[in-house]
PDB file of C-alpha atoms in Angstrom:
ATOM      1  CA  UNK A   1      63.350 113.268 206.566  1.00 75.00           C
ATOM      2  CA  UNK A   2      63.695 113.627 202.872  1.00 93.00           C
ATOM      3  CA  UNK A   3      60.958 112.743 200.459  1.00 97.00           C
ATOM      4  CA  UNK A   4      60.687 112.222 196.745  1.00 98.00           C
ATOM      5  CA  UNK A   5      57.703 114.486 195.692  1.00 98.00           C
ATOM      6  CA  UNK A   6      55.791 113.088 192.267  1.00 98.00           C
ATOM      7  CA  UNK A   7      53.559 115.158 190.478  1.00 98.00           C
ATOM      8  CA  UNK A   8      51.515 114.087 187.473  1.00 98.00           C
ATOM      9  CA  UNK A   9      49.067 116.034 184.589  1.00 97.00           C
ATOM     10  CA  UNK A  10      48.048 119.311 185.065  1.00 97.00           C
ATOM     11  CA  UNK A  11      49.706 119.619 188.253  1.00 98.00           C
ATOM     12  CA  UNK A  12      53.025 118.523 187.034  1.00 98.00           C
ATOM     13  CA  UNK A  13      52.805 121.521 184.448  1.00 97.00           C
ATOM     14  CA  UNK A  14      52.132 123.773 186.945  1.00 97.00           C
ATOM     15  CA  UNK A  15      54.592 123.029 189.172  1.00 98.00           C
ATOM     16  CA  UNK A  16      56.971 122.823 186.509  1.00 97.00           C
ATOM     17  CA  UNK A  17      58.336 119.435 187.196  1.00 97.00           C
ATOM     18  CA  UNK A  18      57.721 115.865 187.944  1.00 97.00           C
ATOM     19  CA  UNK A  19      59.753 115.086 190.950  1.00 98.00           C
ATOM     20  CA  UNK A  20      61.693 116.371 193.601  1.00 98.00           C
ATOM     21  CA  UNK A  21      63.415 115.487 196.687  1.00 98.00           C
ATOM     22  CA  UNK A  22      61.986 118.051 199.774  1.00 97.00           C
ATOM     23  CA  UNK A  23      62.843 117.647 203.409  1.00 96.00           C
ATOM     24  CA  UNK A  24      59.755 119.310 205.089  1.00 96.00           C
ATOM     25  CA  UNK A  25      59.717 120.468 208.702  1.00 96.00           C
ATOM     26  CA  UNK A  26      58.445 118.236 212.001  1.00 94.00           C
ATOM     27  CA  UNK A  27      55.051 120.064 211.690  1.00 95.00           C
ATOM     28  CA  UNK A  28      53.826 119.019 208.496  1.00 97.00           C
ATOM     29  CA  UNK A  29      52.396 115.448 209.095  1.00 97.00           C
ATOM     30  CA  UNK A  30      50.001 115.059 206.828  1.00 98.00           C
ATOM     31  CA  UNK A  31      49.252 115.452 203.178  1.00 98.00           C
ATOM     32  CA  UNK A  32      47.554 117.916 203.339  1.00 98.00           C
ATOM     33  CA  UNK A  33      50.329 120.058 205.343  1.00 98.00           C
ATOM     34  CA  UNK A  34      52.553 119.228 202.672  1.00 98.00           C
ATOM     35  CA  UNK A  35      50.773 120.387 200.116  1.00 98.00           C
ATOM     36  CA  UNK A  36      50.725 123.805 201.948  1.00 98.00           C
ATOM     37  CA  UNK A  37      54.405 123.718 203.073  1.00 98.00           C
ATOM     38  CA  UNK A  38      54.641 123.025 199.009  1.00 98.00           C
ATOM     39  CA  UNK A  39      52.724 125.816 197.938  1.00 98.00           C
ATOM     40  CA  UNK A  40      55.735 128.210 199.297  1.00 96.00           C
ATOM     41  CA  UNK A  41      58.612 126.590 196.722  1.00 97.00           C
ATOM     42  CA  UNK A  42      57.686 128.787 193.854  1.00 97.00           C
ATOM     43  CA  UNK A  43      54.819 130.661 192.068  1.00 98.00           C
ATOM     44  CA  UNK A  44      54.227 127.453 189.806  1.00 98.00           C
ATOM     45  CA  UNK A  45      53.936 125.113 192.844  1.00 98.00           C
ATOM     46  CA  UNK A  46      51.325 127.979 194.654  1.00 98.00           C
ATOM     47  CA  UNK A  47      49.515 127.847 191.257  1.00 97.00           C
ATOM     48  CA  UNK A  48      49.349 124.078 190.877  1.00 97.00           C
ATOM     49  CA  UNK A  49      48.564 122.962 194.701  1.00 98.00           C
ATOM     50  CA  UNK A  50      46.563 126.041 195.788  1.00 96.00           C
ATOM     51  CA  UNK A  51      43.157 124.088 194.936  1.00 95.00           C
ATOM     52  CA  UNK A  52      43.047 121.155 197.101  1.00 95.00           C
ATOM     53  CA  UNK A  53      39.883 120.496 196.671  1.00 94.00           C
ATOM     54  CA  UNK A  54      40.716 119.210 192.771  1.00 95.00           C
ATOM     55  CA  UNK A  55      44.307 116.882 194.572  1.00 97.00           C
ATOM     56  CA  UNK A  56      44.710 113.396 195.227  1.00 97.00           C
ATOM     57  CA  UNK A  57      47.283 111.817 196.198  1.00 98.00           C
ATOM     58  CA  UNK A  58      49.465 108.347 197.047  1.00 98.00           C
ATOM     59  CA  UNK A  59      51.828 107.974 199.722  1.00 98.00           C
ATOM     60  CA  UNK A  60      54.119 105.239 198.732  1.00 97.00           C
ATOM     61  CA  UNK A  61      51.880 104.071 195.282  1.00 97.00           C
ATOM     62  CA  UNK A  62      48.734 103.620 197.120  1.00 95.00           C
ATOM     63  CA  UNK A  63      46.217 106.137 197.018  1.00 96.00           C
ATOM     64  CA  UNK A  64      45.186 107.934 200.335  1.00 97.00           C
ATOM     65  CA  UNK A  65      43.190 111.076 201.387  1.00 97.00           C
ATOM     66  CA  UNK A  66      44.672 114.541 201.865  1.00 97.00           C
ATOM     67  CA  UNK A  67      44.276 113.858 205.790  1.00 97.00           C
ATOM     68  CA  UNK A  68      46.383 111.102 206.169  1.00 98.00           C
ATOM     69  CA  UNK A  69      49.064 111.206 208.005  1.00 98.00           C
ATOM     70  CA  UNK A  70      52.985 110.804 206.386  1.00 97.00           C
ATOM     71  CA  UNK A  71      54.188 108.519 208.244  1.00 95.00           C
ATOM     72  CA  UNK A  72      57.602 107.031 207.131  1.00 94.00           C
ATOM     73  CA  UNK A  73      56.504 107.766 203.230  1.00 96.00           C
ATOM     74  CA  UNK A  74      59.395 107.381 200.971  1.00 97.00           C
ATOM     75  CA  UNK A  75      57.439 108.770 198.011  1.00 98.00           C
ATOM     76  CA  UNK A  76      53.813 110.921 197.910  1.00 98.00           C
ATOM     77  CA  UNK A  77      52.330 111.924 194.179  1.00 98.00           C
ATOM     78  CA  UNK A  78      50.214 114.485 194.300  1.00 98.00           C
ATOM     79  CA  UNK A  79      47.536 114.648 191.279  1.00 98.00           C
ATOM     80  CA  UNK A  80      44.230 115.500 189.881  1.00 97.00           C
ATOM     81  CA  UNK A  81      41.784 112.371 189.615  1.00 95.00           C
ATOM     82  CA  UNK A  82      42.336 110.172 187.272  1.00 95.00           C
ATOM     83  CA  UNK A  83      41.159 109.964 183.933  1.00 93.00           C
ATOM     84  CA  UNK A  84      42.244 106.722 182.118  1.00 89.00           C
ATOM     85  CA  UNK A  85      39.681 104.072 180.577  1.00 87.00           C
TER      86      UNK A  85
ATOM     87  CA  UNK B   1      46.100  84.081 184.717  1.00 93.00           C
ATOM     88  CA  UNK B   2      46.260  87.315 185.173  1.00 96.00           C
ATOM     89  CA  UNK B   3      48.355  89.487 182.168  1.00 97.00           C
ATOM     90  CA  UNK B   4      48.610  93.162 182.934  1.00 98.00           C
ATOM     91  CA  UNK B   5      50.044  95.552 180.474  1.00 98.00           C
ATOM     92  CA  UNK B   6      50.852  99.404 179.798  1.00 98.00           C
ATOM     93  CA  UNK B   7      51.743 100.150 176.897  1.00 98.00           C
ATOM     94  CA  UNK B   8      52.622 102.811 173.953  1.00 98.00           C
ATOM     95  CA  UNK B   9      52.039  99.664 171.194  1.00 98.00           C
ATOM     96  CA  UNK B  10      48.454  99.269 169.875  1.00 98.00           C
ATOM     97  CA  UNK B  11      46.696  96.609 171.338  1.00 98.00           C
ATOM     98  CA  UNK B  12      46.256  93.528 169.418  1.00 97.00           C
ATOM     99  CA  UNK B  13      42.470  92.324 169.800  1.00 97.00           C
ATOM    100  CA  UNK B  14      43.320  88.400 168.173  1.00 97.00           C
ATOM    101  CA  UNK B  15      46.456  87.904 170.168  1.00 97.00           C
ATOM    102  CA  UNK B  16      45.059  89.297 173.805  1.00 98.00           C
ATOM    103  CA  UNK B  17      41.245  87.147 172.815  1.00 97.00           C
ATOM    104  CA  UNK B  18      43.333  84.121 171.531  1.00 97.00           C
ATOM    105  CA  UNK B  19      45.456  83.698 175.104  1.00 96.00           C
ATOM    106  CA  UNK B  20      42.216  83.605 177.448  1.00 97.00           C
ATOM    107  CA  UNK B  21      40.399  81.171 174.849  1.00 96.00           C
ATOM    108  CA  UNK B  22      43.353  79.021 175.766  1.00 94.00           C
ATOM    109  CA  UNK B  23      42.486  79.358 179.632  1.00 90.00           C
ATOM    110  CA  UNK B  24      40.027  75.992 178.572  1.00 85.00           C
ATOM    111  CA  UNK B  25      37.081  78.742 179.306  1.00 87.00           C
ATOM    112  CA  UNK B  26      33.741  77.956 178.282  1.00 92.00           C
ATOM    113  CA  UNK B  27      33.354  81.884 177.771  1.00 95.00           C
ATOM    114  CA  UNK B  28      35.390  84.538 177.164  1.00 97.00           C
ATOM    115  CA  UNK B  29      34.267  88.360 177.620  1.00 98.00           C
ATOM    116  CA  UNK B  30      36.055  91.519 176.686  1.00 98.00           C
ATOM    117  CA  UNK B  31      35.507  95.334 176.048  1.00 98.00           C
ATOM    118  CA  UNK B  32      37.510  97.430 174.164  1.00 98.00           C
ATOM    119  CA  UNK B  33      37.743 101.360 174.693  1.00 97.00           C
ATOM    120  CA  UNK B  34      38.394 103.470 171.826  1.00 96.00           C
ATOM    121  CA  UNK B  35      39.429 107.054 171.310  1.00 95.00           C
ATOM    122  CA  UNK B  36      36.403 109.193 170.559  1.00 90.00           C
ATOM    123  CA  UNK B  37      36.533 111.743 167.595  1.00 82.00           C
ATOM    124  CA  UNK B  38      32.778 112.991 168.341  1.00 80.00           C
ATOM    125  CA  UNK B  39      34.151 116.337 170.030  1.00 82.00           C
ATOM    126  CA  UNK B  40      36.519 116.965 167.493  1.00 88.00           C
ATOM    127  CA  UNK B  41      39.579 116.038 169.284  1.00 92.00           C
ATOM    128  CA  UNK B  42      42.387 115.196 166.742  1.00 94.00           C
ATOM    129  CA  UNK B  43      44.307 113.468 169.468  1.00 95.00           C
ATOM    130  CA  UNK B  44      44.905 111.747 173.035  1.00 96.00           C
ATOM    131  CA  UNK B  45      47.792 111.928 175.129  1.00 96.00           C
ATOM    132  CA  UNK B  46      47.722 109.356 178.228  1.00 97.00           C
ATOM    133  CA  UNK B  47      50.417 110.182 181.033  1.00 97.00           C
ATOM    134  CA  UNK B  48      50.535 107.528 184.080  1.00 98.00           C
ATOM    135  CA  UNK B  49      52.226 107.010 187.342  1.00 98.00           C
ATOM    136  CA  UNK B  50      54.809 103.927 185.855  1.00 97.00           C
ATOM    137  CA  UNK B  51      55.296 101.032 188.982  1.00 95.00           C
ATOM    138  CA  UNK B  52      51.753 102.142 191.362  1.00 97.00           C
ATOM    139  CA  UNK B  53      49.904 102.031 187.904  1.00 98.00           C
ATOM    140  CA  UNK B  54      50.953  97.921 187.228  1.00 97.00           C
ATOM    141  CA  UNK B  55      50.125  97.652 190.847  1.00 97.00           C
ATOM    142  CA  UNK B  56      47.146  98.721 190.853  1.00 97.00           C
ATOM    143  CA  UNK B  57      45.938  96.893 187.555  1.00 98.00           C
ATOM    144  CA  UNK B  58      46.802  93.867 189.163  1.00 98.00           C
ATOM    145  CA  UNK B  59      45.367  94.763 192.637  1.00 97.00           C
ATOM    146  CA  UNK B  60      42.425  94.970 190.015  1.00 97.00           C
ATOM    147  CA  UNK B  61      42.662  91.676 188.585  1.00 98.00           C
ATOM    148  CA  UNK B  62      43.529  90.386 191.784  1.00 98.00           C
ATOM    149  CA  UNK B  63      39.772  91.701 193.722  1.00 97.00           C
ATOM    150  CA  UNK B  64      38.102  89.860 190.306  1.00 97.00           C
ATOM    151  CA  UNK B  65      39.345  86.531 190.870  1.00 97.00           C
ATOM    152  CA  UNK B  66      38.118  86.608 194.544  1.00 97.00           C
ATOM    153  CA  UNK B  67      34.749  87.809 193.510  1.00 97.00           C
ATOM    154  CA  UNK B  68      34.138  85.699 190.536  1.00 97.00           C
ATOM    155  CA  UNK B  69      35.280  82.087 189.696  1.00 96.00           C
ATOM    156  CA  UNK B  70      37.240  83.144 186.694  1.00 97.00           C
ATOM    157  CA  UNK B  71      40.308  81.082 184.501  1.00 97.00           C
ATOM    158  CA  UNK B  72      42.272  84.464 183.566  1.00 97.00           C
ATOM    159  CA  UNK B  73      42.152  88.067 183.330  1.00 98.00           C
ATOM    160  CA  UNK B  74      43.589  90.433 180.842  1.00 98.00           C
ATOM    161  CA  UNK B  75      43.855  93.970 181.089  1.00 98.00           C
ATOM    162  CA  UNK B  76      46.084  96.296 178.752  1.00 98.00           C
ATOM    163  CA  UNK B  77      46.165 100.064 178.747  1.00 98.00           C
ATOM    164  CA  UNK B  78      47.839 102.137 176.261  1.00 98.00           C
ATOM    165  CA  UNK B  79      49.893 105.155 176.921  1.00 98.00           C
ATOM    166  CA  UNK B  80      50.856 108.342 175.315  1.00 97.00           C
ATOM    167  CA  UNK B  81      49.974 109.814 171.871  1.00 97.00           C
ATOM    168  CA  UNK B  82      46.644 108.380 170.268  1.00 97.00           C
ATOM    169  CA  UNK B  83      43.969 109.262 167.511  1.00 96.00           C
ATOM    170  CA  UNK B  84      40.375 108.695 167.171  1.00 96.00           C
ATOM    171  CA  UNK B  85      39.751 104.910 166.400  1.00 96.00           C
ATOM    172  CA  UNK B  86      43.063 103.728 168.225  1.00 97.00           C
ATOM    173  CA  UNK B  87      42.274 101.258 171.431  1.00 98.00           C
ATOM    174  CA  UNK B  88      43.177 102.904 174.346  1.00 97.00           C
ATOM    175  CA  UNK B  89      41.953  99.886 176.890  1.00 98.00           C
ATOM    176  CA  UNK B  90      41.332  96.290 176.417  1.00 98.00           C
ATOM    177  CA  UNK B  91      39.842  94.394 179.435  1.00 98.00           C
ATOM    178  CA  UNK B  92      38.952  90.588 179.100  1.00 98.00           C
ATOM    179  CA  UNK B  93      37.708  87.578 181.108  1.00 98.00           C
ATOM    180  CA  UNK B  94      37.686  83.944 180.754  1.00 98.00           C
ATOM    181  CA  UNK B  95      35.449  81.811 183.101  1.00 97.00           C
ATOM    182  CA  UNK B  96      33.024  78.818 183.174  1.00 96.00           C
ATOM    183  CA  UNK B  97      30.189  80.504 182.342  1.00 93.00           C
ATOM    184  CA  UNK B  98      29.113  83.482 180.798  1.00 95.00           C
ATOM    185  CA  UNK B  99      27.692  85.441 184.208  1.00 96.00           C
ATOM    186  CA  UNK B 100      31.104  85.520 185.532  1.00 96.00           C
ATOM    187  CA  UNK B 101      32.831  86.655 182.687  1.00 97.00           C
ATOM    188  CA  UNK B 102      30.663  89.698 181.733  1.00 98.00           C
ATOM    189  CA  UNK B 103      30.401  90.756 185.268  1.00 97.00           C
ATOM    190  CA  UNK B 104      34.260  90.605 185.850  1.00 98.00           C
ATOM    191  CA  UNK B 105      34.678  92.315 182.539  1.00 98.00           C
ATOM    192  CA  UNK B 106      32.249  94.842 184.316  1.00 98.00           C
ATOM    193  CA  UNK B 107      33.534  95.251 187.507  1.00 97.00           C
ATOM    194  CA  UNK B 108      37.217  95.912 185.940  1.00 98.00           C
ATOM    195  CA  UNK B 109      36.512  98.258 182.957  1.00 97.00           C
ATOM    196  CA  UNK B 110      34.488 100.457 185.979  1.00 95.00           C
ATOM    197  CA  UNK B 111      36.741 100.101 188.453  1.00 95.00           C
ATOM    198  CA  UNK B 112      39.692 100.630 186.180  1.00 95.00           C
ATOM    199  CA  UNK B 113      38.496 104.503 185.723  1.00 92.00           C
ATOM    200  CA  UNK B 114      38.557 105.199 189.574  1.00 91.00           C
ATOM    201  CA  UNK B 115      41.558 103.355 190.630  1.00 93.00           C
ATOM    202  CA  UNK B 116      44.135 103.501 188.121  1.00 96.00           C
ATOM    203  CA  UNK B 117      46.442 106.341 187.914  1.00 97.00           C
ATOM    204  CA  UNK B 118      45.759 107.453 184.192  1.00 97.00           C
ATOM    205  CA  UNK B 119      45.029 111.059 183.124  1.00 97.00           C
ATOM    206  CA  UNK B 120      44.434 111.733 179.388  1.00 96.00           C
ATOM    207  CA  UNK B 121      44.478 114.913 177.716  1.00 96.00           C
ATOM    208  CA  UNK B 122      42.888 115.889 174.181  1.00 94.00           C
ATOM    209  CA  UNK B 123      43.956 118.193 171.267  1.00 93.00           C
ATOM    210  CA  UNK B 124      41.183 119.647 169.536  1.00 91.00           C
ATOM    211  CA  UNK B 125      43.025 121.670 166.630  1.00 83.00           C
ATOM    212  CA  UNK B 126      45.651 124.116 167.844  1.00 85.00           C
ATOM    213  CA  UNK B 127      44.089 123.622 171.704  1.00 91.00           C
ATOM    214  CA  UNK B 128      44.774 120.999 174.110  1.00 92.00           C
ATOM    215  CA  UNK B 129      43.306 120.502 177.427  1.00 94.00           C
ATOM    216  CA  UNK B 130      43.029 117.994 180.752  1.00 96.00           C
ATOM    217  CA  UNK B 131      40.446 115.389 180.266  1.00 93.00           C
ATOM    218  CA  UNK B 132      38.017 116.499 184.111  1.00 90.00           C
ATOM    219  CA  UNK B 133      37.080 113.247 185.734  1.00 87.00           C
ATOM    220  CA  UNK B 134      33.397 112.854 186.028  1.00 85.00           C
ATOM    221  CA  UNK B 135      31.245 112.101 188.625  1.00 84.00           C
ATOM    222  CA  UNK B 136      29.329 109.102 186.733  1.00 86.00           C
ATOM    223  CA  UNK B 137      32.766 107.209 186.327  1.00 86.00           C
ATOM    224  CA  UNK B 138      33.088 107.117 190.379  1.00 86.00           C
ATOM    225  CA  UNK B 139      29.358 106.224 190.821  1.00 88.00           C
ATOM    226  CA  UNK B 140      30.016 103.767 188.012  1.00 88.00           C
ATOM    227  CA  UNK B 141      32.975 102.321 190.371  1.00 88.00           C
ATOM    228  CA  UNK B 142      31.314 102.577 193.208  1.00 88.00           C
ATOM    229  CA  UNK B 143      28.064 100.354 192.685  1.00 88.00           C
ATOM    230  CA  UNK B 144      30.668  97.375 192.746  1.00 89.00           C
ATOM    231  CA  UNK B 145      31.090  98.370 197.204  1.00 86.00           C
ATOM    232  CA  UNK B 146      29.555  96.077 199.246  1.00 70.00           C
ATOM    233  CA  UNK B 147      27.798  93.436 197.090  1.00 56.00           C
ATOM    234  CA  UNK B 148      29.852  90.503 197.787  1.00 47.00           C
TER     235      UNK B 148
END
């Protein structure tokens, strides 16, 4: 099932762009497996999601851990954590 | 009352003070957040996530008014390109009394650093670099769990 991937700050100029539209495989279910299945697009994506540890993310504008699961999601943003204020 | 706003304008203390005086408050409390020049940044770029960052602003405002017995809550964030001494956040509360006001006022302006999808980064001369979230902010946001 297709989803609209969002990416944001440092992340976004890694990857090299702010959104695309991926259709993922059965076995990636969470988060956390997309990021992975992400990583193989391009050298940019492998450079901007290969540290999880400094990711967040939302599935559908609300903000959930790397473990949870994707559901139906329509729309997941992957980021670093936030910085506004 | 709640007004939410993001922004590129500059935020206009009088006008955003003068609405929740006219909530018939007997107190009003605000803070304003303004860009920093200590570190010699020369300027401050805010990105956001447009649509889940309203939402969660008013999810914000929202979790205030259940906590505190408050007449209105402002809270407007700029975006993109600032410079030391520009507003980047105005938060405000109008209630009854004074206690609720500040604490709302509180609760938001820590809150609002964990769980609103902002990142900033600063130019410092010819460099410019990702503003790292600090620890502090979430311990800052999270003192506000559990104490209903």
């Amino acid at each position: 099932m297709a989803i609209c991937v969002l990416y944001f700050a440092w992340v976004r100029e890694a990857v090299g762009t702010g959104e695309e539209t991926v259709d993922p495989p059965e076995a990636v279910r969470t988060v956390a497996d997309l990021v992975e299945w992400l990583r193989g697009r391009s050298a940019g994506h492998d450079a901007g999601l290969k540290d999880v540890a400094r990711l967040r993310a939302a599935i559908d504008q609300n903000f959930v851990p790397l473990d949870a699961a994707l559901g139906n999601a329509k729309e997941v943003a992957i980021f670093p954590p936030v910085t506004g204020g | 009352m709640i007004r939410v706003s993001v922004q590129p304008a500059p935020i206009e203390l009088g006008i955003e003070v003068a609405a929740l005086e006219e909530r018939g408050a007997g107190g009003v409390a605000t803070f304003t957040g303004v860009v920093r020049g200590d570190d010699g940044v020369t300027e401050l770029m805010l990105e956001h996530y447009p649509g889940m960052t309203e939402a969660a602003l008013v999810n914000l405002a929202e979790a205030a008014f259940e906590r505190w017995e408050l007449k209105g809550v402002t809270i407007v964030h700029r975006i993109g390109a600032m410079v030391p001494g520009d507003r980047i956040v105005f938060v405000g509360t109008a209630a009854s009394h004074r206690k609720e006001a500040l604490e709302a006022c509180a609760y938001l302006i820590d809150r609002l650093k964990t769980d609103a999808p902002f990142w900033k980064r600063e130019k410092l001369g010819g460099e410019s670099r990702w503003v790292e979230a600090r620890g502090s902010d979430a311990d800052a946001a999270g003192k506000w769990d559990g104490e209903d």
